[in-house]
C-alpha atoms as a PDB file:
ATOM      1  CA  ASN A   1     121.527  56.971  42.434  1.00  0.00           C
ATOM      2  CA  PRO A   2     118.440  59.136  41.766  1.00  0.00           C
ATOM      3  CA  ALA A   3     117.025  58.592  45.260  1.00  0.00           C
ATOM      4  CA  ALA A   4     120.266  59.710  46.917  1.00  0.00           C
ATOM      5  CA  GLU A   5     120.463  62.749  44.645  1.00  0.00           C
ATOM      6  CA  LEU A   6     116.893  63.692  45.571  1.00  0.00           C
ATOM      7  CA  ILE A   7     117.693  63.411  49.279  1.00  0.00           C
ATOM      8  CA  ASP A   8     120.805  65.580  48.857  1.00  0.00           C
ATOM      9  CA  TYR A   9     118.739  68.136  46.941  1.00  0.00           C
ATOM     10  CA  GLN A  10     116.094  68.293  49.662  1.00  0.00           C
ATOM     11  CA  VAL A  11     118.688  68.548  52.420  1.00  0.00           C
ATOM     12  CA  ASN A  12     120.448  71.384  50.592  1.00  0.00           C
ATOM     13  CA  ASN A  13     117.147  73.221  50.140  1.00  0.00           C
ATOM     14  CA  ALA A  14     116.343  72.828  53.825  1.00  0.00           C
ATOM     15  CA  GLU A  15     119.764  74.173  54.801  1.00  0.00           C
ATOM     16  CA  ASN A  16     119.387  77.223  52.566  1.00  0.00           C
ATOM     17  CA  ILE A  17     115.920  77.986  53.931  1.00  0.00           C
ATOM     18  CA  LYS A  18     117.124  77.565  57.512  1.00  0.00           C
ATOM     19  CA  PHE A  19     119.833  80.207  57.054  1.00  0.00           C
ATOM     20  CA  ILE A  20     117.396  82.579  55.324  1.00  0.00           C
ATOM     21  CA  ILE A  21     114.807  82.269  58.101  1.00  0.00           C
ATOM     22  CA  GLN A  22     117.454  82.788  60.778  1.00  0.00           C
ATOM     23  CA  SER A  23     118.677  85.958  59.035  1.00  0.00           C
ATOM     24  CA  ILE A  24     115.168  87.389  58.676  1.00  0.00           C
ATOM     25  CA  LEU A  25     114.411  86.734  62.351  1.00  0.00           C
ATOM     26  CA  SER A  26     117.727  88.337  63.303  1.00  0.00           C
ATOM     27  CA  ALA A  27     116.860  91.419  61.213  1.00  0.00           C
ATOM     28  CA  ARG A  28     113.450  91.592  62.906  1.00  0.00           C
ATOM     29  CA  GLU A  29     115.119  91.524  66.301  1.00  0.00           C
ATOM     30  CA  LYS A  30     117.498  94.287  65.247  1.00  0.00           C
ATOM     31  CA  ILE A  31     114.633  96.646  64.352  1.00  0.00           C
ATOM     32  CA  GLY A  32     112.529  95.706  67.365  1.00  0.00           C
ATOM     33  CA  LEU A  33     109.670  94.093  65.439  1.00  0.00           C
ATOM     34  CA  GLY A  34     109.183  90.510  66.565  1.00  0.00           C
ATOM     35  CA  VAL A  35     107.638  87.787  64.463  1.00  0.00           C
ATOM     36  CA  ARG A  36     104.111  88.519  65.734  1.00  0.00           C
ATOM     37  CA  TRP A  37     104.033  91.730  63.655  1.00  0.00           C
ATOM     38  CA  PRO A  38     103.268  91.028  59.966  1.00  0.00           C
ATOM     39  CA  LEU A  39     105.761  92.773  57.685  1.00  0.00           C
ATOM     40  CA  LYS A  40     105.296  93.707  54.051  1.00  0.00           C
ATOM     41  CA  GLU A  41     108.147  91.971  52.215  1.00  0.00           C
ATOM     42  CA  ALA A  42     111.601  90.434  52.228  1.00  0.00           C
ATOM     43  CA  ILE A  43     113.837  90.620  49.165  1.00  0.00           C
ATOM     44  CA  ILE A  44     116.417  87.835  48.923  1.00  0.00           C
ATOM     45  CA  ALA A  45     119.340  88.799  46.680  1.00  0.00           C
ATOM     46  CA  THR A  46     121.476  85.887  45.517  1.00  0.00           C
ATOM     47  CA  LYS A  47     123.386  84.719  42.468  1.00  0.00           C
ATOM     48  CA  LEU A  48     123.291  81.069  43.501  1.00  0.00           C
ATOM     49  CA  ASN A  49     120.873  78.877  41.557  1.00  0.00           C
ATOM     50  CA  ASP A  50     120.344  76.437  44.415  1.00  0.00           C
ATOM     51  CA  VAL A  51     119.318  79.252  46.771  1.00  0.00           C
ATOM     52  CA  GLU A  52     116.909  80.660  44.185  1.00  0.00           C
ATOM     53  CA  GLU A  53     115.361  77.232  43.661  1.00  0.00           C
ATOM     54  CA  ALA A  54     115.001  76.673  47.403  1.00  0.00           C
ATOM     55  CA  VAL A  55     113.253  80.021  47.898  1.00  0.00           C
ATOM     56  CA  ASN A  56     110.871  79.401  45.012  1.00  0.00           C
ATOM     57  CA  GLU A  57     109.994  75.902  46.191  1.00  0.00           C
ATOM     58  CA  LEU A  58     109.690  76.701  49.906  1.00  0.00           C
ATOM     59  CA  ASN A  59     108.452  80.278  49.677  1.00  0.00           C
ATOM     60  CA  GLU A  60     105.388  79.559  51.802  1.00  0.00           C
ATOM     61  CA  VAL A  61     107.527  78.076  54.572  1.00  0.00           C
ATOM     62  CA  ILE A  62     109.622  81.246  54.765  1.00  0.00           C
ATOM     63  CA  ARG A  63     106.544  83.469  54.813  1.00  0.00           C
ATOM     64  CA  LYS A  64     104.817  81.494  57.551  1.00  0.00           C
ATOM     65  CA  GLN A  65     107.896  81.100  59.758  1.00  0.00           C
ATOM     66  CA  THR A  66     108.816  84.787  59.543  1.00  0.00           C
ATOM     67  CA  ASN A  67     105.335  86.353  59.212  1.00  0.00           C
ATOM     68  CA  ILE A  68     106.216  88.138  55.966  1.00  0.00           C
ATOM     69  CA  LYS A  69     103.471  88.842  53.442  1.00  0.00           C
ATOM     70  CA  GLU A  70     105.684  88.528  50.344  1.00  0.00           C
ATOM     71  CA  VAL A  71     109.119  86.972  49.765  1.00  0.00           C
ATOM     72  CA  GLN A  72     110.923  87.604  46.480  1.00  0.00           C
ATOM     73  CA  VAL A  73     114.230  86.309  45.174  1.00  0.00           C
ATOM     74  CA  VAL A  74     116.315  88.487  42.845  1.00  0.00           C
ATOM     75  CA  GLU A  75     119.859  88.544  41.548  1.00  0.00           C
ATOM     76  CA  LYS A  76     120.342  92.184  42.506  1.00  0.00           C
ATOM     77  CA  PHE A  77     118.398  94.562  44.749  1.00  0.00           C
ATOM     78  CA  ASP A  78     118.119  97.666  42.571  1.00  0.00           C
ATOM     79  CA  LYS A  79     117.172  99.980  45.442  1.00  0.00           C
ATOM     80  CA  ALA A  80     120.541  99.446  47.147  1.00  0.00           C
ATOM     81  CA  LYS A  81     123.298 101.864  46.105  1.00  0.00           C
ATOM     82  CA  LEU A  82     126.792 100.401  46.432  1.00  0.00           C
ATOM     83  CA  ASN A  83     129.671 102.426  47.862  1.00  0.00           C
ATOM     84  CA  ILE A  84     133.342 101.497  48.074  1.00  0.00           C
ATOM     85  CA  LYS A  85     136.053 102.962  50.217  1.00  0.00           C
ATOM     86  CA  ALA A  86     139.720 102.045  50.239  1.00  0.00           C
ATOM     87  CA  ASP A  87     140.933 100.047  53.206  1.00  0.00           C
ATOM     88  CA  TYR A  88     143.747 102.403  54.182  1.00  0.00           C
ATOM     89  CA  ARG A  89     145.512  99.945  56.464  1.00  0.00           C
ATOM     90  CA  GLN A  90     145.585  97.072  53.965  1.00  0.00           C
ATOM     91  CA  ILE A  91     146.578  99.212  50.985  1.00  0.00           C
ATOM     92  CA  GLY A  92     149.158 101.129  53.009  1.00  0.00           C
ATOM     93  CA  SER A  93     150.711  97.884  54.235  1.00  0.00           C
ATOM     94  CA  ASP A  94     150.974  96.366  50.733  1.00  0.00           C
ATOM     95  CA  PHE A  95     151.810  99.391  48.569  1.00  0.00           C
ATOM     96  CA  LYS A  96     153.733 101.750  50.856  1.00  0.00           C
ATOM     97  CA  SER A  97     154.563 104.977  48.973  1.00  0.00           C
ATOM     98  CA  ASP A  98     152.064 104.265  46.195  1.00  0.00           C
ATOM     99  CA  ALA A  99     149.189 103.947  48.663  1.00  0.00           C
ATOM    100  CA  PRO A 100     148.062 107.635  48.623  1.00  0.00           C
ATOM    101  CA  LYS A 101     147.797 107.652  44.815  1.00  0.00           C
ATOM    102  CA  ILE A 102     145.918 104.334  44.766  1.00  0.00           C
ATOM    103  CA  ILE A 103     143.485 105.541  47.406  1.00  0.00           C
ATOM    104  CA  ALA A 104     142.897 108.805  45.534  1.00  0.00           C
ATOM    105  CA  LYS A 105     142.183 106.986  42.263  1.00  0.00           C
ATOM    106  CA  LEU A 106     139.829 104.513  43.904  1.00  0.00           C
ATOM    107  CA  GLY A 107     137.813 107.419  45.277  1.00  0.00           C
ATOM    108  CA  ASN A 108     136.958 108.538  41.731  1.00  0.00           C
ATOM    109  CA  LEU A 109     135.801 105.153  40.432  1.00  0.00           C
ATOM    110  CA  SER A 110     132.320 103.706  40.151  1.00  0.00           C
ATOM    111  CA  ALA A 111     131.654 101.105  42.842  1.00  0.00           C
ATOM    112  CA  GLU A 112     129.712  98.971  40.363  1.00  0.00           C
ATOM    113  CA  THR A 113     132.574  98.983  37.831  1.00  0.00           C
ATOM    114  CA  VAL A 114     135.196  97.948  40.364  1.00  0.00           C
ATOM    115  CA  LEU A 115     133.075  95.282  42.068  1.00  0.00           C
ATOM    116  CA  ASN A 116     131.828  93.778  38.806  1.00  0.00           C
ATOM    117  CA  SER A 117     135.416  93.401  37.600  1.00  0.00           C
ATOM    118  CA  ILE A 118     136.450  91.773  40.877  1.00  0.00           C
ATOM    119  CA  GLU A 119     133.512  89.385  40.674  1.00  0.00           C
ATOM    120  CA  LYS A 120     134.278  88.344  37.093  1.00  0.00           C
ATOM    121  CA  LYS A 121     138.085  88.403  37.063  1.00  0.00           C
ATOM    122  CA  GLY A 122     138.995  88.352  40.736  1.00  0.00           C
ATOM    123  CA  LYS A 123     140.563  91.805  40.507  1.00  0.00           C
ATOM    124  CA  TYR A 124     140.255  95.362  39.155  1.00  0.00           C
ATOM    125  CA  GLU A 125     143.290  96.596  37.250  1.00  0.00           C
ATOM    126  CA  LEU A 126     144.188 100.131  38.303  1.00  0.00           C
ATOM    127  CA  THR A 127     146.914 102.099  36.519  1.00  0.00           C
ATOM    128  CA  VAL A 128     149.086 104.319  38.726  1.00  0.00           C
ATOM    129  CA  ASP A 129     152.121 106.122  37.268  1.00  0.00           C
ATOM    130  CA  GLY A 130     152.296 103.642  34.416  1.00  0.00           C
ATOM    131  CA  LYS A 131     152.105 100.620  36.720  1.00  0.00           C
ATOM    132  CA  THR A 132     149.181  98.203  36.848  1.00  0.00           C
ATOM    133  CA  ILE A 133     147.923  97.601  40.372  1.00  0.00           C
ATOM    134  CA  ASP A 134     145.618  94.658  41.011  1.00  0.00           C
ATOM    135  CA  ILE A 135     142.816  95.754  43.331  1.00  0.00           C
ATOM    136  CA  VAL A 136     141.189  92.776  45.079  1.00  0.00           C
ATOM    137  CA  ARG A 137     138.223  92.620  47.435  1.00  0.00           C
ATOM    138  CA  GLU A 138     140.446  92.741  50.533  1.00  0.00           C
ATOM    139  CA  TYR A 139     141.525  96.287  49.631  1.00  0.00           C
ATOM    140  CA  LEU A 140     137.975  97.638  49.770  1.00  0.00           C
ATOM    141  CA  ILE A 141     135.326  98.423  52.346  1.00  0.00           C
ATOM    142  CA  VAL A 142     131.907  97.961  50.752  1.00  0.00           C
ATOM    143  CA  SER A 143     128.722  99.562  52.082  1.00  0.00           C
ATOM    144  CA  ARG A 144     125.180 100.074  50.805  1.00  0.00           C
ATOM    145  CA  ASP A 145     122.778 102.986  50.971  1.00  0.00           C
ATOM    146  CA  LEU A 146     119.241 101.668  51.436  1.00  0.00           C
ATOM    147  CA  PRO A 147     115.825 103.329  51.383  1.00  0.00           C
ATOM    148  CA  PRO A 148     114.812 104.232  54.961  1.00  0.00           C
ATOM    149  CA  ASN A 149     112.164 101.503  55.120  1.00  0.00           C
ATOM    150  CA  TYR A 150     114.660  98.664  54.492  1.00  0.00           C
ATOM    151  CA  VAL A 151     117.201  96.904  56.677  1.00  0.00           C
ATOM    152  CA  GLU A 152     119.927  94.563  55.446  1.00  0.00           C
ATOM    153  CA  ALA A 153     120.945  91.136  56.725  1.00  0.00           C
ATOM    154  CA  GLU A 154     123.480  88.618  55.427  1.00  0.00           C
ATOM    155  CA  PHE A 155     123.079  84.885  55.074  1.00  0.00           C
ATOM    156  CA  ARG A 156     125.171  82.117  53.578  1.00  0.00           C
ATOM    157  CA  GLY A 157     124.531  82.647  49.895  1.00  0.00           C
ATOM    158  CA  GLY A 158     123.449  86.256  49.659  1.00  0.00           C
ATOM    159  CA  LEU A 159     121.742  89.212  51.279  1.00  0.00           C
ATOM    160  CA  ILE A 160     118.264  89.860  52.626  1.00  0.00           C
ATOM    161  CA  PHE A 161     116.588  93.263  52.412  1.00  0.00           C
ATOM    162  CA  LEU A 162     113.716  93.401  54.869  1.00  0.00           C
ATOM    163  CA  ASN A 163     110.975  95.970  54.392  1.00  0.00           C
ATOM    164  CA  LYS A 164     110.150  97.371  57.836  1.00  0.00           C
ATOM    165  CA  GLU A 165     106.663  98.483  56.847  1.00  0.00           C
ATOM    166  CA  MET A 166     103.935  96.529  58.533  1.00  0.00           C
ATOM    167  CA  VAL A 167     101.004  95.013  56.667  1.00  0.00           C
ATOM    168  CA  GLU A 168      97.936  97.222  56.801  1.00  0.00           C
ATOM    169  CA  LEU A 169      95.297  96.249  59.326  1.00  0.00           C
ATOM    170  CA  VAL A 170      91.866  95.241  58.086  1.00  0.00           C
ATOM    171  CA  LEU A 171      88.845  96.989  59.538  1.00  0.00           C
ATOM    172  CA  ILE A 172      85.907  94.643  59.983  1.00  0.00           C
ATOM    173  CA  ILE A 173      82.437  96.205  60.106  1.00  0.00           C
ATOM    174  CA  LEU A 174      79.913  94.145  62.035  1.00  0.00           C
ATOM    175  CA  PRO A 175      76.102  94.307  62.049  1.00  0.00           C
ATOM    176  CA  SER A 176      74.748  96.269  64.990  1.00  0.00           C
ATOM    177  CA  THR A 177      73.086  93.161  66.419  1.00  0.00           C
ATOM    178  CA  LEU A 178      76.420  91.362  66.683  1.00  0.00           C
ATOM    179  CA  ALA A 179      78.453  94.441  67.556  1.00  0.00           C
ATOM    180  CA  SER A 180      76.340  94.962  70.670  1.00  0.00           C
ATOM    181  CA  GLU A 181      77.459  91.549  71.882  1.00  0.00           C
ATOM    182  CA  ILE A 182      81.167  92.306  71.478  1.00  0.00           C
ATOM    183  CA  PRO A 183      82.626  94.901  73.846  1.00  0.00           C
ATOM    184  CA  CYS A 184      85.718  96.317  72.113  1.00  0.00           C
ATOM    185  CA  PHE A 185      88.884  97.583  73.629  1.00  0.00           C
ATOM    186  CA  CYS A 186      91.796  99.466  72.115  1.00  0.00           C
ATOM    187  CA  LYS A 187      95.402  99.833  73.122  1.00  0.00           C
ATOM    188  CA  LEU A 188      97.992 102.188  71.692  1.00  0.00           C
ATOM    189  CA  GLY A 189     101.634 101.375  72.187  1.00  0.00           C
ATOM    190  CA  ARG A 190     105.014 100.607  70.698  1.00  0.00           C
ATOM    191  CA  SER A 191     106.656  97.262  70.089  1.00  0.00           C
ATOM    192  CA  SER A 192     109.722  98.494  71.978  1.00  0.00           C
ATOM    193  CA  LEU A 193     111.103 101.752  73.315  1.00  0.00           C
ATOM    194  CA  ASN A 194     113.530 101.974  70.409  1.00  0.00           C
ATOM    195  CA  SER A 195     111.012 101.199  67.683  1.00  0.00           C
ATOM    196  CA  PRO A 196     109.762 104.023  65.424  1.00  0.00           C
ATOM    197  CA  PHE A 197     106.537 102.133  64.799  1.00  0.00           C
ATOM    198  CA  TRP A 198     103.339 102.750  66.681  1.00  0.00           C
ATOM    199  CA  PHE A 199     100.562 100.255  66.451  1.00  0.00           C
ATOM    200  CA  LEU A 200      96.901 100.115  67.302  1.00  0.00           C
ATOM    201  CA  ILE A 201      95.603  96.872  68.683  1.00  0.00           C
ATOM    202  CA  ILE A 202      91.885  96.412  68.289  1.00  0.00           C
ATOM    203  CA  GLY A 203      90.554  93.374  70.106  1.00  0.00           C
ATOM    204  CA  ALA A 204      87.201  91.960  70.977  1.00  0.00           C
ATOM    205  CA  ARG A 205      85.894  89.335  73.349  1.00  0.00           C
ATOM    206  CA  MET A 206      82.502  87.787  73.735  1.00  0.00           C
ATOM    207  CA  ARG A 207      80.665  88.170  77.017  1.00  0.00           C
ATOM    208  CA  ARG A 208      81.804  84.697  78.023  1.00  0.00           C
ATOM    209  CA  ARG A 209      85.393  86.078  77.964  1.00  0.00           C
ATOM    210  CA  GLU A 210      86.499  83.751  75.159  1.00  0.00           C
ATOM    211  CA  PRO A 211      89.185  85.358  72.961  1.00  0.00           C
ATOM    212  CA  LEU A 212      88.351  85.762  69.301  1.00  0.00           C
ATOM    213  CA  PHE A 213      92.070  85.740  68.351  1.00  0.00           C
END
C-alpha cells in the first residue's frame, strides 16, 4: 500500500529528527549554552541512509528547533581522531594468561584498522604466539580526540559533533536622526558560571518602552 508506506516513511523521519534534536539540546545544556544562543554548526555523522534522508529533508526543522546556523550530515567526521584501549577486565576474564600479550599487541595497532575490521567482519583477527584471537567490540574502549571547539553527543543512529562557536553578531549602523530616538544599553556577562564564552548584549528600546526584539 503506497499510502501506508508513505506514512511509515514520514513517521520514521520524524522519529530520527526527534532523537537528533534531543541530542543537540542535551549537548547545549552540557556546555552551558542554551538554545537562545545561535551556534555555528552541528555535524551529524551516520552511516544509516534513513537518517541521512531525514536530515536532508527536515534540515530546516533541526536548525530552527536548535538555533544552529548550519546542519550537515556526513558518514564520518574527519576532525575526530579515534583511539582504542583494551578493556583489561573483559580481556583478562576471557583470555587469562594470554591477556597481557593481547593487550600489548592491541596497543600498537591503528584504531581505524581494528574498528573498520570489526564493522565489516564483526571481529579483528589478532595473532598471538601462533594463535588467532578474535577481537570484538566488547574488548575495546573507544574514545575520540576532538578539536577544542567541538563537543560530542550520541543519538540513535550516529553521533553529533556540535561546534561551540557562536554565530557572529551583526552591527547595525543607524542614521543619526533615528539613533537619537533609540537609547542603547549594553550588558556584558556569561551564559553560566562554567561557560568559557563571554557575550555582549546590545539592545535598544524606543522611548515608549516597546522592545525591538
